[in-house]
Amino acid sequence: MQTSHALQTTEAVRLDAVSKTYGGADSSVIALREFSMGFAGATFTAVMGPSGSGKSTFLHCAAGLVRPTSGTVTVGGTDLAGLDDTQLTELRRDRIGFIFQSFNLLPALTVRQNITLPLQLGGQRPDKDLIRTVVHRVGLGDRLGHLPSELSGGQQQRVAIARALVTRPAVVFADEPTGALDTRTAASVLGLLRESVDTAGRTLVMVTHDPVAASYADRVVFLADGSFAGELFRPTADAVAARMTRLGAWDDETTRQTTPATSGGLH
Ligand code: ADP
């Protein structure tokens, strides 16, 4: 169709009818059900939903880390299904940044080496100004020579965030990037992520449980039971929290019966 083709050129990431089933015939779990969504370039989207609603599965499929059972994922107009494993690895390395809950830092390398490793692997020359800016913003300026084992969990997460940004990826996927951080550091990191969307035109997709973190996004997409369950544009933390409460109420009979305000479902 003409219109959907035209849309694809402006979308940094697109999922069309993506489903993911885990397990065999006897014990299969449908983690994602025919999920379709576009993520325009230079936008920040938060993805929220109850535990087990398919957020991680969505993120892993969108980032090319997990192959969907059916459906299509395109990144920068490239259909991931058409790539072999080497091409997929190259696409991830060149265009995608990851900030995941497990930091995946290399224990024998210093903070500085961990941050610049993706640049070396991709054959890029380190941009010293960018590295200095990123390191300063995540508050690691005095830790560059340390090993990961000498850092707190929050500091290790900040190394992972810096590492994801120094390659200037077109798209960044983040899974609870501020979950281990104190409020002040979280605000600084979210400000940095927001800025990388506004000034560098990066596309950011972030899974979070935190309504305050979600309020930094342009849009919040809600998942429930592997399916789209609504969205909010220009979200406030209060509006996000209210929507999350209602989503939780769907799964909780007691809350539904005792809280009349939740019985109307989503608006
Ligand atoms: P969320 O991130 O919202 O908590 P997930 O995407 O992790 O949700 O999980 C969605 C559903 O898929 C859950 O029922 C979960 O148990 C199941 N699931 C996730 N990963 C696997 C896996 N590797 N093998 C089997 N089931 C899985």
Tab-separated table of C-alpha atoms and ligand atoms in Angstrom:
chain	number	residue	atom	x	y	z
A	1	MET	CA	0.000	0.000	0.000
A	2	GLN	CA	1.270	3.443	-0.937
A	3	THR	CA	0.687	5.101	2.438
A	4	SER	CA	2.269	2.402	4.591
A	5	HIS	CA	5.295	2.384	2.299
A	6	ALA	CA	5.640	6.157	2.675
A	7	LEU	CA	5.322	5.823	6.448
A	8	GLN	CA	8.107	3.256	6.656
A	9	THR	CA	10.659	5.711	5.334
A	10	THR	CA	10.106	8.043	8.300
A	11	GLU	CA	9.982	5.331	10.946
A	12	ALA	CA	13.220	4.317	12.616
A	13	VAL	CA	11.712	1.068	13.860
A	14	ARG	CA	8.551	-0.711	12.818
A	15	LEU	CA	6.872	-3.917	13.973
A	16	ASP	CA	4.103	-5.454	11.888
A	17	ALA	CA	1.945	-8.222	13.359
A	18	VAL	CA	4.864	-9.483	15.455
A	19	SER	CA	4.125	-12.565	17.540
A	20	LYS	CA	6.483	-14.504	19.774
A	21	THR	CA	5.668	-17.878	21.273
A	22	TYR	CA	8.006	-19.575	23.734
A	23	GLY	CA	8.113	-23.283	24.453
A	24	GLY	CA	6.773	-26.334	22.675
A	25	ALA	CA	3.298	-27.435	21.675
A	26	ASP	CA	2.379	-28.698	25.159
A	27	SER	CA	3.550	-25.748	27.217
A	28	SER	CA	3.685	-22.798	24.865
A	29	VAL	CA	3.422	-19.198	26.084
A	30	ILE	CA	2.350	-16.442	23.716
A	31	ALA	CA	4.472	-13.527	24.926
A	32	LEU	CA	3.599	-11.129	22.082
A	33	ARG	CA	0.406	-11.277	19.974
A	34	GLU	CA	0.333	-9.741	16.490
A	35	PHE	CA	1.848	-6.526	17.801
A	36	SER	CA	2.120	-3.653	15.287
A	37	MET	CA	3.685	-0.276	15.976
A	38	GLY	CA	5.917	2.336	14.375
A	39	PHE	CA	8.545	4.433	16.129
A	40	ALA	CA	9.241	7.669	14.272
A	41	GLY	CA	12.787	8.998	14.053
A	42	ALA	CA	13.884	11.356	16.832
A	43	THR	CA	11.155	10.297	19.238
A	44	PHE	CA	11.261	8.918	22.778
A	45	THR	CA	8.755	6.164	23.596
A	46	ALA	CA	8.290	4.495	26.966
A	47	VAL	CA	6.796	1.002	27.086
A	48	MET	CA	4.934	-0.025	30.220
A	49	GLY	CA	2.695	-2.827	31.418
A	50	PRO	CA	2.251	-5.367	34.195
A	51	SER	CA	4.930	-7.972	34.815
A	52	GLY	CA	4.719	-10.707	32.176
A	53	SER	CA	2.868	-8.486	29.680
A	54	GLY	CA	5.571	-8.971	27.031
A	55	LYS	CA	7.669	-5.810	27.421
A	56	SER	CA	11.070	-7.543	27.367
A	57	THR	CA	10.006	-9.816	24.526
A	58	PHE	CA	8.881	-6.778	22.540
A	59	LEU	CA	12.191	-4.997	23.188
A	60	HIS	CA	14.288	-8.022	22.244
A	61	CYS	CA	12.317	-8.594	19.024
A	62	ALA	CA	12.507	-4.893	18.068
A	63	ALA	CA	16.275	-4.853	18.704
A	64	GLY	CA	16.955	-7.967	16.640
A	65	LEU	CA	18.091	-9.994	19.661
A	66	VAL	CA	15.194	-12.447	19.377
A	67	ARG	CA	13.638	-13.608	16.124
A	68	PRO	CA	9.814	-13.342	16.186
A	69	THR	CA	7.711	-16.442	15.594
A	70	SER	CA	5.833	-14.465	12.937
A	71	GLY	CA	5.535	-10.897	11.717
A	72	THR	CA	8.047	-8.331	10.472
A	73	VAL	CA	10.535	-6.044	12.229
A	74	THR	CA	12.202	-3.255	10.241
A	75	VAL	CA	15.008	-1.035	11.541
A	76	GLY	CA	15.883	1.964	9.378
A	77	GLY	CA	13.802	0.392	6.597
A	78	THR	CA	15.727	-2.935	6.707
A	79	ASP	CA	13.652	-6.070	7.258
A	80	LEU	CA	15.558	-8.011	9.933
A	81	ALA	CA	14.192	-11.341	8.692
A	82	GLY	CA	16.192	-10.880	5.474
A	83	LEU	CA	19.514	-10.707	7.334
A	84	ASP	CA	21.749	-13.632	8.242
A	85	ASP	CA	23.321	-13.713	11.716
A	86	THR	CA	26.456	-11.808	10.648
A	87	GLN	CA	24.459	-9.071	8.936
A	88	LEU	CA	22.175	-8.822	11.943
A	89	THR	CA	25.183	-8.455	14.259
A	90	GLU	CA	26.581	-5.696	12.025
A	91	LEU	CA	23.265	-3.851	11.909
A	92	ARG	CA	22.988	-3.999	15.698
A	93	ARG	CA	26.572	-2.805	16.114
A	94	ASP	CA	26.246	0.085	13.644
A	95	ARG	CA	22.739	1.369	14.280
A	96	ILE	CA	21.540	0.206	17.678
A	97	GLY	CA	22.532	0.999	21.247
A	98	PHE	CA	21.445	-1.178	24.156
A	99	ILE	CA	21.005	-0.330	27.790
A	100	PHE	CA	19.841	-3.448	29.540
A	101	GLN	CA	19.259	-4.369	33.160
A	102	SER	CA	22.197	-6.757	33.192
A	103	PHE	CA	25.005	-4.357	32.475
A	104	ASN	CA	27.190	-6.837	30.532
A	105	LEU	CA	30.398	-5.022	31.403
A	106	LEU	CA	33.698	-6.811	30.838
A	107	PRO	CA	35.206	-7.353	34.317
A	108	ALA	CA	38.854	-7.128	33.257
A	109	LEU	CA	38.448	-3.791	31.475
A	110	THR	CA	38.394	-0.352	33.095
A	111	VAL	CA	35.403	1.960	32.891
A	112	ARG	CA	37.058	3.894	30.067
A	113	GLN	CA	37.851	0.695	28.137
A	114	ASN	CA	34.317	-0.639	28.604
A	115	ILE	CA	32.818	2.614	27.322
A	116	THR	CA	35.028	2.825	24.227
A	117	LEU	CA	34.973	-0.901	23.385
A	118	PRO	CA	32.024	-0.682	20.931
A	119	LEU	CA	33.861	2.075	19.045
A	120	GLN	CA	36.922	-0.140	18.696
A	121	LEU	CA	34.860	-3.154	17.650
A	122	GLY	CA	33.128	-1.040	14.992
A	123	GLY	CA	36.393	0.489	13.790
A	124	GLN	CA	35.228	4.007	14.740
A	125	ARG	CA	37.548	6.733	15.991
A	126	PRO	CA	36.583	7.822	19.496
A	127	ASP	CA	35.077	11.319	19.594
A	128	LYS	CA	36.858	12.655	22.684
A	129	ASP	CA	34.414	15.556	23.212
A	130	LEU	CA	31.413	13.267	23.044
A	131	ILE	CA	33.021	10.770	25.419
A	132	ARG	CA	33.898	13.563	27.863
A	133	THR	CA	30.342	14.946	27.737
A	134	VAL	CA	28.688	11.567	28.184
A	135	VAL	CA	31.033	10.501	30.993
A	136	HIS	CA	30.466	13.797	32.801
A	137	ARG	CA	26.681	13.603	32.470
A	138	VAL	CA	26.501	10.111	33.883
A	139	GLY	CA	28.804	11.223	36.719
A	140	LEU	CA	31.722	8.873	36.041
A	141	GLY	CA	34.469	11.431	35.498
A	142	ASP	CA	36.460	10.253	38.527
A	143	ARG	CA	35.940	6.539	37.881
A	144	LEU	CA	37.434	6.059	34.410
A	145	GLY	CA	40.363	3.965	35.651
A	146	HIS	CA	38.269	1.714	37.905
A	147	LEU	CA	37.185	-1.851	37.225
A	148	PRO	CA	33.449	-2.715	37.222
A	149	SER	CA	33.929	-4.747	40.432
A	150	GLU	CA	34.994	-1.515	42.176
A	151	LEU	CA	31.694	0.204	41.311
A	152	SER	CA	28.215	0.100	42.801
A	153	GLY	CA	25.311	-1.311	40.781
A	154	GLY	CA	24.153	2.195	39.941
A	155	GLN	CA	27.620	3.193	38.753
A	156	GLN	CA	27.872	0.060	36.599
A	157	GLN	CA	24.533	0.937	35.022
A	158	ARG	CA	25.889	4.397	34.216
A	159	VAL	CA	28.878	2.816	32.444
A	160	ALA	CA	26.440	0.759	30.364
A	161	ILE	CA	24.500	3.922	29.480
A	162	ALA	CA	27.654	5.783	28.442
A	163	ARG	CA	28.741	2.784	26.369
A	164	ALA	CA	25.383	2.769	24.543
A	165	LEU	CA	25.620	6.455	23.615
A	166	VAL	CA	29.232	6.907	22.459
A	167	THR	CA	28.682	5.073	19.166
A	168	ARG	CA	25.957	7.601	18.202
A	169	PRO	CA	23.435	4.874	17.385
A	170	ALA	CA	20.292	5.813	15.424
A	171	VAL	CA	18.159	3.808	17.822
A	172	VAL	CA	18.634	3.093	21.529
A	173	PHE	CA	16.681	0.351	23.300
A	174	ALA	CA	16.681	0.590	27.063
A	175	ASP	CA	15.313	-1.846	29.634
A	176	GLU	CA	14.769	-0.135	33.013
A	177	PRO	CA	17.847	2.053	32.521
A	178	THR	CA	17.314	3.983	35.755
A	179	GLY	CA	16.035	1.133	37.911
A	180	ALA	CA	19.248	0.914	39.971
A	181	LEU	CA	19.862	4.652	40.270
A	182	ASP	CA	19.075	7.175	43.001
A	183	THR	CA	16.549	9.877	42.114
A	184	ARG	CA	19.094	12.562	41.311
A	185	THR	CA	21.286	10.384	39.086
A	186	ALA	CA	18.178	8.960	37.412
A	187	ALA	CA	16.989	12.477	36.566
A	188	SER	CA	20.400	13.351	35.130
A	189	VAL	CA	20.502	10.181	33.027
A	190	LEU	CA	16.937	10.663	31.764
A	191	GLY	CA	17.800	14.257	30.883
A	192	LEU	CA	20.782	12.989	28.907
A	193	LEU	CA	18.639	10.419	27.083
A	194	ARG	CA	15.993	13.076	26.338
A	195	GLU	CA	18.702	15.394	25.029
A	196	SER	CA	20.109	12.727	22.727
A	197	VAL	CA	16.651	12.517	21.123
A	198	ASP	CA	16.164	16.279	20.849
A	199	THR	CA	19.627	17.320	19.721
A	200	ALA	CA	21.101	14.226	18.042
A	201	GLY	CA	17.850	12.949	16.522
A	202	ARG	CA	18.226	9.593	18.236
A	203	THR	CA	15.185	7.292	18.517
A	204	LEU	CA	14.732	5.934	22.006
A	205	VAL	CA	12.513	3.067	23.143
A	206	MET	CA	12.573	2.435	26.881
A	207	VAL	CA	10.854	-0.181	29.008
A	208	THR	CA	10.199	1.120	32.503
A	209	HIS	CA	8.029	0.616	35.558
A	210	ASP	CA	8.593	4.168	36.739
A	211	PRO	CA	5.927	6.783	35.835
A	212	VAL	CA	8.435	9.587	36.445
A	213	ALA	CA	10.922	8.027	34.002
A	214	ALA	CA	8.073	7.532	31.492
A	215	SER	CA	7.133	11.214	31.772
A	216	TYR	CA	10.377	12.098	29.952
A	217	ALA	CA	9.028	10.327	26.847
A	218	ASP	CA	6.914	11.767	24.027
A	219	ARG	CA	4.591	8.792	24.214
A	220	VAL	CA	3.896	5.908	26.543
A	221	VAL	CA	2.700	2.630	25.033
A	222	PHE	CA	0.954	0.188	27.369
A	223	LEU	CA	1.082	-3.577	26.934
A	224	ALA	CA	-1.164	-6.150	28.579
A	225	ASP	CA	-1.027	-9.873	27.922
A	226	GLY	CA	1.209	-9.432	24.872
A	227	SER	CA	-1.071	-6.919	23.175
A	228	PHE	CA	-1.355	-3.167	22.750
A	229	ALA	CA	-3.416	-1.756	25.635
A	230	GLY	CA	-3.454	1.963	24.932
A	231	GLU	CA	-1.083	4.900	24.719
A	232	LEU	CA	-0.578	8.364	26.164
A	233	PHE	CA	1.039	11.294	24.381
A	234	ARG	CA	2.956	14.014	26.263
A	235	PRO	CA	2.537	11.949	29.437
A	236	THR	CA	2.632	13.317	32.945
A	237	ALA	CA	3.804	11.019	35.748
A	238	ASP	CA	0.346	11.230	37.361
A	239	ALA	CA	-1.491	10.261	34.172
A	240	VAL	CA	0.901	7.349	33.635
A	241	ALA	CA	0.487	6.138	37.215
A	242	ALA	CA	-3.310	6.311	36.922
A	243	ARG	CA	-3.228	4.299	33.698
A	244	MET	CA	-0.908	1.718	35.237
A	245	THR	CA	-3.261	1.324	38.186
A	246	ARG	CA	-6.117	0.611	35.821
A	247	LEU	CA	-4.023	-1.853	33.808
A	248	GLY	CA	-3.118	-3.678	37.024
A	249	ALA	CA	-6.788	-3.721	37.984
A	250	TRP	CA	-7.558	-5.821	34.928
A	251	ASP	CA	-5.537	-8.647	36.412
A	252	ASP	CA	-6.798	-8.261	39.948
A	253	GLU	CA	-10.399	-9.232	40.657
A	254	THR	CA	-10.310	-7.834	44.200
A	255	THR	CA	-9.231	-4.387	43.065
A	256	ARG	CA	-11.738	-4.397	40.244
A	257	GLN	CA	-14.627	-5.196	42.592
A	258	THR	CA	-13.670	-2.712	45.269
A	259	THR	CA	-12.603	0.196	43.081
A	260	PRO	CA	-15.550	1.440	41.007
A	261	ALA	CA	-13.380	4.033	39.243
A	262	THR	CA	-11.473	1.264	37.458
A	263	SER	CA	-14.511	-0.488	36.011
A	264	GLY	CA	-14.735	1.744	32.946
A	265	GLY	CA	-11.461	0.450	31.498
A	266	LEU	CA	-9.251	2.624	29.338
A	267	HIS	CA	-10.486	5.831	27.787
B	1	ADP	P1	7.658	-8.513	30.846
B	1	ADP	O1	8.962	-7.982	30.338
B	1	ADP	O2	6.502	-7.594	30.586
B	1	ADP	O3	7.708	-8.941	32.279
B	1	ADP	P2	8.253	-10.861	29.229
B	1	ADP	O4	8.393	-10.445	27.811
B	1	ADP	O5	9.505	-11.086	30.012
B	1	ADP	O6	7.295	-9.830	29.993
B	1	ADP	O7	7.404	-12.200	29.302
B	1	ADP	C1	6.147	-12.373	28.649
B	1	ADP	C2	5.676	-13.817	28.852
B	1	ADP	O8	6.565	-14.690	28.169
B	1	ADP	C3	5.672	-14.249	30.303
B	1	ADP	O9	4.574	-15.116	30.496
B	1	ADP	C4	6.986	-14.988	30.447
B	1	ADP	O10	6.902	-15.964	31.442
B	1	ADP	C5	7.156	-15.603	29.072
B	1	ADP	N1	8.588	-15.761	28.696
B	1	ADP	C6	9.484	-14.766	28.523
B	1	ADP	N2	10.677	-15.248	28.133
B	1	ADP	C7	10.535	-16.600	28.077
B	1	ADP	C8	11.413	-17.689	27.737
B	1	ADP	N3	12.688	-17.481	27.369
B	1	ADP	N4	10.905	-18.934	27.771
B	1	ADP	C9	9.611	-19.166	28.121
B	1	ADP	N5	8.733	-18.200	28.446
B	1	ADP	C10	9.181	-16.932	28.427
